[in-house]
Amino acid sequence: MRQEIVYSVVVPLYNEEMVIDESYKRLKKIMDTTSESYEIIFVNDGSLDKTREKAEKICSQDVNVKLVNFSRNFGHQPAITAGMRTSSGKAVIVIDADLQDPPEVMLKMIEKWKQGYDVVYGKRIKREGESFIKKFTAGAFYRILKSMTSIDIPVDTGDFRLIDRKVCDVLNSLPERNRYVRGLVSWIGYRQTYVEFVRQERFAGDTKYPLKKMFKLAFDGITSFSYKPLVISGYLGGVSFLAGMIMLVKDLVDFAAKGLKLVNFQFLLSVDLIMFGIVLSCMGMIGQYIGRIFDECRGRPNYIIENIVNKRGD
Ligand code: UDP
Ligand code: MG
């Protein structure tokens, strides 16, 4: 009988020829210490260098390693998604290839999983060897996202995490396309906890996340978990309307009390602000509807039932 796999380690790879061998060595060493069955799933996200050849060589020497090759570069989040969909372990660990997430931390995650947690994410308490700009933009992004959404997406965590099979199955069943995986994992719920770690310097090579890809990730994060940007015009409209009304009232008072001319520059401006306010408020209203259409077409279920106690027929 085929042995059941306990751990699946998903590793996205994009032009990682300089790190893949070392990465495999470290991952194997750590996973061997668990004395339980595991698989390593490399997802080659359309690398242009020798990543594919190197990964194929590793696969030919180690049956525990699987390789998913993309036809072109689709991006980090699609790569993680494909890895999860290919995985069959009872626990799935997603880890970057560049050893910035220290593989040793996986053992701490496994420990927490054995204590009964379904999601164990890695929380970066420090980032080493990364530029000020990267740290600043990442820090700012996580905090903006947190303030915009109603679900609790932990700050300073990437995709380095362990998820239980049941969480992975829910994630795999979600149809949405522009996925922000770490947000979806938070949204799914179940028992979640974290382990702290110091993010290391990249083992070799450069970041595969240029500004353009970082922006895409940030927009995916914000737009898939918040439609506040759509309704912001409504708030602006409210402010504009209020300012216009105050100015108008002042004008009318001046007109009545001091007999000043009613149609002056300030009067026109106040009427303008009021009209502008009405238009923006209407746009905010439309935003509310678009937000709801957006919710519907994402197709996320309304809820996820973990279990039902005393269900008839059990
Ligand atoms: N990656 C990927 N596809 C991409 C970009 C990155 O699969 O289009 C992988 C990359 O090989 C690495 C992980 O995603 O394993 C994180 O990328 P990187 O280390 O470059 O990001 P950073 O740590 O600089 O944010
Ligand atoms: Mg990295």
Short mmCIF file of C-alpha atoms and ligand atoms in Angstrom, two decimals:
data_model
loop_
_atom_site.label_atom_id
_atom_site.label_comp_id
_atom_site.label_asym_id
_atom_site.label_seq_id
_atom_site.Cartn_x
_atom_site.Cartn_y
_atom_site.Cartn_z
CA MET A 1 0.00 0.00 0.00
CA ARG A 2 1.20 3.50 -0.79
CA GLN A 3 2.49 5.26 2.27
CA GLU A 4 0.49 8.29 3.31
CA ILE A 5 2.43 11.51 3.05
CA VAL A 6 2.56 13.52 6.25
CA TYR A 7 4.30 16.70 5.09
CA SER A 8 4.30 18.50 1.76
CA VAL A 9 6.86 21.24 1.38
CA VAL A 10 5.96 23.65 -1.43
CA VAL A 11 8.82 25.68 -2.89
CA PRO A 12 8.19 28.27 -5.65
CA LEU A 13 11.17 28.83 -7.92
CA TYR A 14 11.84 31.59 -10.38
CA ASN A 15 15.37 31.80 -11.74
CA GLU A 16 16.84 30.18 -8.67
CA GLU A 17 19.65 28.15 -10.25
CA MET A 18 22.08 29.56 -7.71
CA VAL A 19 20.12 28.46 -4.68
CA ILE A 20 18.14 25.35 -5.62
CA ASP A 21 20.82 22.78 -4.72
CA GLU A 22 21.58 24.30 -1.35
CA SER A 23 17.90 24.81 -0.70
CA TYR A 24 17.13 21.15 -1.47
CA LYS A 25 20.00 19.99 0.75
CA ARG A 26 18.83 22.04 3.74
CA LEU A 27 15.18 21.12 3.29
CA LYS A 28 15.99 17.42 3.00
CA LYS A 29 18.21 17.51 6.05
CA ILE A 30 15.52 19.10 8.16
CA MET A 31 12.66 16.96 6.87
CA ASP A 32 14.67 13.76 7.41
CA THR A 33 14.90 14.56 11.12
CA THR A 34 11.10 14.26 11.42
CA SER A 35 11.33 10.51 10.58
CA GLU A 36 7.96 10.89 8.89
CA SER A 37 7.08 10.72 5.23
CA TYR A 38 7.26 13.90 3.23
CA GLU A 39 7.34 15.28 -0.28
CA ILE A 40 9.08 18.38 -1.58
CA ILE A 41 7.17 20.05 -4.39
CA PHE A 42 9.23 22.40 -6.50
CA VAL A 43 7.15 24.71 -8.65
CA ASN A 44 9.23 26.12 -11.45
CA ASP A 45 7.50 29.35 -12.38
CA GLY A 46 8.80 29.65 -15.93
CA SER A 47 12.46 30.13 -15.00
CA LEU A 48 14.72 31.25 -17.81
CA ASP A 49 17.94 29.90 -16.32
CA LYS A 50 19.01 26.37 -15.37
CA THR A 51 16.51 25.98 -12.53
CA ARG A 52 14.44 23.44 -14.46
CA GLU A 53 17.38 21.20 -15.38
CA LYS A 54 18.69 21.30 -11.83
CA ALA A 55 15.27 20.48 -10.38
CA GLU A 56 14.81 17.60 -12.83
CA LYS A 57 18.17 16.20 -11.78
CA ILE A 58 17.16 16.32 -8.11
CA CYS A 59 13.87 14.58 -8.98
CA SER A 60 15.72 11.78 -10.75
CA GLN A 61 17.76 11.11 -7.62
CA ASP A 62 15.07 11.51 -4.97
CA VAL A 63 11.55 10.13 -5.36
CA ASN A 64 10.31 12.40 -2.58
CA VAL A 65 10.81 15.42 -4.79
CA LYS A 66 8.16 16.47 -7.32
CA LEU A 67 8.43 19.18 -9.90
CA VAL A 68 5.65 21.25 -11.42
CA ASN A 69 6.81 23.20 -14.45
CA PHE A 70 4.84 26.26 -15.58
CA SER A 71 4.75 27.11 -19.27
CA ARG A 72 5.88 30.66 -18.47
CA ASN A 73 6.29 33.00 -15.52
CA PHE A 74 2.90 33.34 -13.84
CA GLY A 75 4.08 34.74 -10.52
CA HIS A 76 4.75 33.74 -6.95
CA GLN A 77 1.12 33.42 -5.81
CA PRO A 78 0.03 31.21 -8.72
CA ALA A 79 3.14 29.08 -8.09
CA ILE A 80 2.22 28.56 -4.44
CA THR A 81 -1.35 27.79 -5.47
CA ALA A 82 -0.22 25.13 -7.96
CA GLY A 83 2.05 23.59 -5.33
CA MET A 84 -0.79 23.36 -2.84
CA ARG A 85 -3.10 21.83 -5.42
CA THR A 86 -0.50 19.19 -6.22
CA SER A 87 0.26 18.40 -2.59
CA SER A 88 -1.17 15.46 -0.67
CA GLY A 89 0.43 15.78 2.78
CA LYS A 90 -1.55 16.10 5.98
CA ALA A 91 0.29 19.35 6.58
CA VAL A 92 1.53 21.67 3.85
CA ILE A 93 4.45 24.02 4.36
CA VAL A 94 5.15 26.85 1.93
CA ILE A 95 8.69 28.17 1.97
CA ASP A 96 10.74 30.42 -0.32
CA ALA A 97 13.63 28.84 -2.17
CA ASP A 98 16.23 31.45 -1.25
CA LEU A 99 16.66 30.34 2.39
CA GLN A 100 15.50 33.72 3.68
CA ASP A 101 12.96 31.70 5.59
CA PRO A 102 15.21 29.40 7.64
CA PRO A 103 14.12 25.77 7.04
CA GLU A 104 14.84 24.98 10.71
CA VAL A 105 11.76 27.02 11.64
CA MET A 106 9.64 24.37 9.90
CA LEU A 107 10.25 22.05 12.86
CA LYS A 108 8.80 24.63 15.24
CA MET A 109 5.79 24.94 12.94
CA ILE A 110 5.36 21.17 12.93
CA GLU A 111 5.49 21.16 16.72
CA LYS A 112 2.65 23.69 16.88
CA TRP A 113 0.67 21.70 14.31
CA LYS A 114 1.02 18.63 16.51
CA GLN A 115 -0.35 20.66 19.40
CA GLY A 116 -3.53 21.07 17.37
CA TYR A 117 -3.08 24.29 15.40
CA ASP A 118 -4.28 24.32 11.80
CA VAL A 119 -2.32 27.31 10.56
CA VAL A 120 1.13 28.25 11.80
CA TYR A 121 2.56 31.30 10.12
CA GLY A 122 6.08 32.63 10.38
CA LYS A 123 6.27 36.10 11.86
CA ARG A 124 9.36 38.08 10.92
CA ILE A 125 10.69 39.82 13.96
CA LYS A 126 13.67 41.14 12.06
CA ARG A 127 14.72 41.27 8.42
CA GLU A 128 18.38 40.90 7.69
CA GLY A 129 20.20 41.96 4.56
CA GLU A 130 17.26 43.80 3.02
CA SER A 131 17.27 47.40 1.91
CA PHE A 132 15.66 50.18 3.92
CA ILE A 133 13.21 50.79 1.06
CA LYS A 134 12.11 47.13 1.04
CA LYS A 135 11.61 47.04 4.80
CA PHE A 136 9.79 50.38 4.79
CA THR A 137 7.46 49.60 1.89
CA ALA A 138 6.69 46.13 3.26
CA GLY A 139 6.02 47.50 6.75
CA ALA A 140 3.79 50.28 5.42
CA PHE A 141 1.87 47.93 3.14
CA TYR A 142 1.00 45.41 5.88
CA ARG A 143 -0.26 48.19 8.11
CA ILE A 144 -2.33 49.92 5.41
CA LEU A 145 -3.88 46.60 4.48
CA LYS A 146 -4.71 45.87 8.09
CA SER A 147 -6.43 49.21 8.53
CA MET A 148 -8.52 48.68 5.40
CA THR A 149 -9.87 45.22 5.98
CA SER A 150 -12.20 43.72 8.51
CA ILE A 151 -10.39 40.38 8.69
CA ASP A 152 -7.27 40.04 10.75
CA ILE A 153 -4.36 39.57 8.36
CA PRO A 154 -1.26 39.40 10.57
CA VAL A 155 1.35 42.05 9.86
CA ASP A 156 4.95 41.17 8.93
CA THR A 157 4.20 37.70 7.68
CA GLY A 158 4.82 36.39 4.21
CA ASP A 159 3.78 33.10 2.72
CA PHE A 160 6.12 31.06 4.89
CA ARG A 161 3.64 28.98 6.84
CA LEU A 162 2.27 25.56 7.65
CA ILE A 163 -1.36 24.77 6.93
CA ASP A 164 -3.35 21.70 7.78
CA ARG A 165 -4.84 19.58 5.01
CA LYS A 166 -8.35 20.84 5.74
CA VAL A 167 -7.25 24.46 5.32
CA CYS A 168 -5.40 23.54 2.13
CA ASP A 169 -8.52 21.84 0.76
CA VAL A 170 -10.65 24.93 1.37
CA LEU A 171 -7.98 27.12 -0.21
CA ASN A 172 -7.83 24.83 -3.23
CA SER A 173 -11.57 24.99 -3.67
CA LEU A 174 -11.68 28.80 -3.89
CA PRO A 175 -12.14 29.83 -7.51
CA GLU A 176 -10.78 33.37 -7.40
CA ARG A 177 -7.93 34.23 -9.68
CA ASN A 178 -5.84 37.16 -8.45
CA ARG A 179 -5.03 35.41 -5.22
CA TYR A 180 -3.44 36.93 -2.18
CA VAL A 181 -2.76 33.61 -0.52
CA ARG A 182 -1.73 34.83 2.94
CA GLY A 183 -4.91 36.92 3.17
CA LEU A 184 -7.05 33.97 2.09
CA VAL A 185 -5.45 31.77 4.75
CA SER A 186 -6.38 34.35 7.41
CA TRP A 187 -9.87 34.61 6.02
CA ILE A 188 -10.37 30.83 6.18
CA GLY A 189 -9.90 30.83 9.94
CA TYR A 190 -9.51 27.68 12.09
CA ARG A 191 -6.96 27.63 14.90
CA GLN A 192 -4.13 29.91 13.90
CA THR A 193 -0.88 30.72 15.62
CA TYR A 194 2.61 31.87 14.74
CA VAL A 195 6.26 31.22 15.37
CA GLU A 196 8.77 34.05 15.32
CA PHE A 197 11.88 34.03 13.19
CA VAL A 198 14.58 36.32 11.89
CA ARG A 199 14.38 36.68 8.12
CA GLN A 200 17.80 35.89 6.76
CA GLU A 201 19.75 37.35 3.92
CA ARG A 202 19.16 35.76 0.53
CA PHE A 203 21.48 32.76 0.07
CA ALA A 204 22.45 33.86 -3.46
CA GLY A 205 21.08 35.79 -6.40
CA ASP A 206 18.78 38.81 -6.38
CA THR A 207 15.20 39.33 -5.36
CA LYS A 208 12.70 38.09 -7.94
CA TYR A 209 10.24 40.67 -6.69
CA PRO A 210 10.92 43.90 -8.55
CA LEU A 211 8.80 46.93 -7.71
CA LYS A 212 6.27 46.04 -10.42
CA LYS A 213 5.55 42.62 -8.92
CA MET A 214 5.43 44.10 -5.43
CA PHE A 215 2.79 46.60 -6.55
CA LYS A 216 0.75 43.84 -8.15
CA LEU A 217 0.88 41.87 -4.88
CA ALA A 218 -0.06 44.95 -2.86
CA PHE A 219 -3.01 45.76 -5.15
CA ASP A 220 -4.17 42.14 -5.09
CA GLY A 221 -3.98 42.22 -1.31
CA ILE A 222 -5.96 45.42 -0.95
CA THR A 223 -8.52 44.88 -3.67
CA SER A 224 -9.32 41.30 -2.74
CA PHE A 225 -9.94 42.07 0.89
CA SER A 226 -11.33 45.57 0.92
CA TYR A 227 -13.54 47.71 -1.23
CA LYS A 228 -12.80 50.80 0.78
CA PRO A 229 -10.98 52.38 -2.20
CA LEU A 230 -14.27 52.17 -4.12
CA VAL A 231 -16.21 54.04 -1.49
CA ILE A 232 -13.56 56.63 -0.60
CA SER A 233 -15.14 59.06 -3.10
CA GLY A 234 -18.26 58.87 -0.99
CA TYR A 235 -16.39 60.13 2.07
CA LEU A 236 -14.72 62.88 0.06
CA GLY A 237 -18.13 63.83 -1.26
CA GLY A 238 -19.44 64.09 2.28
CA VAL A 239 -16.63 66.43 3.30
CA SER A 240 -17.07 68.59 0.21
CA PHE A 241 -20.83 68.78 0.72
CA LEU A 242 -20.41 69.83 4.32
CA ALA A 243 -17.85 72.52 3.51
CA GLY A 244 -20.16 73.89 0.80
CA MET A 245 -23.13 73.97 3.16
CA ILE A 246 -21.18 75.85 5.84
CA MET A 247 -20.04 78.44 3.33
CA LEU A 248 -23.54 78.81 1.95
CA VAL A 249 -25.07 79.32 5.38
CA LYS A 250 -22.43 81.94 6.15
CA ASP A 251 -23.27 83.70 2.90
CA LEU A 252 -26.97 83.69 3.63
CA VAL A 253 -26.38 85.06 7.12
CA ASP A 254 -24.18 87.82 5.69
CA PHE A 255 -26.86 88.55 3.10
CA ALA A 256 -29.64 88.77 5.68
CA ALA A 257 -27.74 90.55 8.45
CA LYS A 258 -25.33 92.81 6.65
CA GLY A 259 -27.12 93.12 3.34
CA LEU A 260 -24.04 91.95 1.42
CA LYS A 261 -24.46 90.91 -2.19
CA LEU A 262 -25.58 87.27 -2.30
CA VAL A 263 -24.04 86.10 -5.59
CA ASN A 264 -20.34 86.50 -4.97
CA PHE A 265 -17.29 84.31 -5.45
CA GLN A 266 -17.76 82.51 -2.15
CA PHE A 267 -21.39 81.79 -2.94
CA LEU A 268 -20.49 80.23 -6.26
CA LEU A 269 -17.76 78.20 -4.62
CA SER A 270 -20.14 76.88 -1.98
CA VAL A 271 -22.69 75.85 -4.61
CA ASP A 272 -19.87 74.20 -6.52
CA LEU A 273 -18.69 72.27 -3.47
CA ILE A 274 -22.20 71.11 -2.72
CA MET A 275 -22.74 69.86 -6.27
CA PHE A 276 -19.34 68.22 -6.30
CA GLY A 277 -20.16 66.60 -2.96
CA ILE A 278 -23.39 65.19 -4.33
CA VAL A 279 -21.66 63.76 -7.40
CA LEU A 280 -18.88 62.14 -5.35
CA SER A 281 -21.36 60.73 -2.85
CA CYS A 282 -23.27 59.15 -5.72
CA MET A 283 -20.01 57.63 -6.95
CA GLY A 284 -19.39 56.24 -3.47
CA MET A 285 -22.88 54.75 -3.57
CA ILE A 286 -22.12 53.14 -6.92
CA GLY A 287 -18.89 51.87 -5.31
CA GLN A 288 -20.96 50.10 -2.68
CA TYR A 289 -22.87 48.26 -5.36
CA ILE A 290 -19.77 47.43 -7.36
CA GLY A 291 -18.19 46.13 -4.16
CA ARG A 292 -21.11 43.79 -3.71
CA ILE A 293 -20.96 42.61 -7.32
CA PHE A 294 -17.26 42.01 -6.70
CA ASP A 295 -18.04 39.92 -3.62
CA GLU A 296 -20.47 37.82 -5.59
CA CYS A 297 -18.18 37.18 -8.52
CA ARG A 298 -15.23 36.20 -6.32
CA GLY A 299 -17.35 33.23 -5.37
CA ARG A 300 -15.96 32.81 -1.87
CA PRO A 301 -18.40 30.88 0.30
CA ASN A 302 -20.31 32.78 2.97
CA TYR A 303 -18.89 30.56 5.67
CA ILE A 304 -16.84 27.46 6.26
CA ILE A 305 -18.16 24.85 8.66
CA GLU A 306 -15.45 23.07 10.59
CA ASN A 307 -17.74 20.45 12.09
CA ILE A 308 -21.24 19.96 13.41
CA VAL A 309 -21.64 18.40 16.82
CA ASN A 310 -24.34 15.77 17.28
CA LYS A 311 -25.32 15.82 13.64
CA ARG A 312 -28.05 13.28 12.92
CA GLY A 313 -26.77 10.21 11.12
CA ASP A 314 -23.35 10.24 12.78
N1 UDP B 1 9.08 33.60 -7.16
C1 UDP B 1 8.29 32.95 -8.08
N2 UDP B 1 7.80 33.65 -9.14
C2 UDP B 1 8.04 34.99 -9.31
C3 UDP B 1 8.82 35.66 -8.33
C4 UDP B 1 9.32 34.93 -7.27
O1 UDP B 1 8.04 31.74 -7.97
O2 UDP B 1 7.56 35.56 -10.29
C5 UDP B 1 9.63 32.83 -6.02
C6 UDP B 1 11.14 32.97 -5.81
O3 UDP B 1 11.85 32.03 -6.57
C7 UDP B 1 11.26 32.73 -4.31
C8 UDP B 1 9.96 33.29 -3.76
O4 UDP B 1 9.05 33.34 -4.85
O5 UDP B 1 11.33 31.36 -3.98
C9 UDP B 1 10.13 34.67 -3.15
O6 UDP B 1 10.78 35.53 -4.06
P1 UDP B 1 11.97 36.49 -3.64
O7 UDP B 1 12.87 35.80 -2.67
O8 UDP B 1 12.63 36.99 -4.88
O9 UDP B 1 11.18 37.66 -2.94
P2 UDP B 1 11.66 38.57 -1.71
O10 UDP B 1 12.10 37.62 -0.63
O11 UDP B 1 12.77 39.40 -2.24
O12 UDP B 1 10.44 39.35 -1.34
MG MG B 2 13.45 36.16 -0.85
#
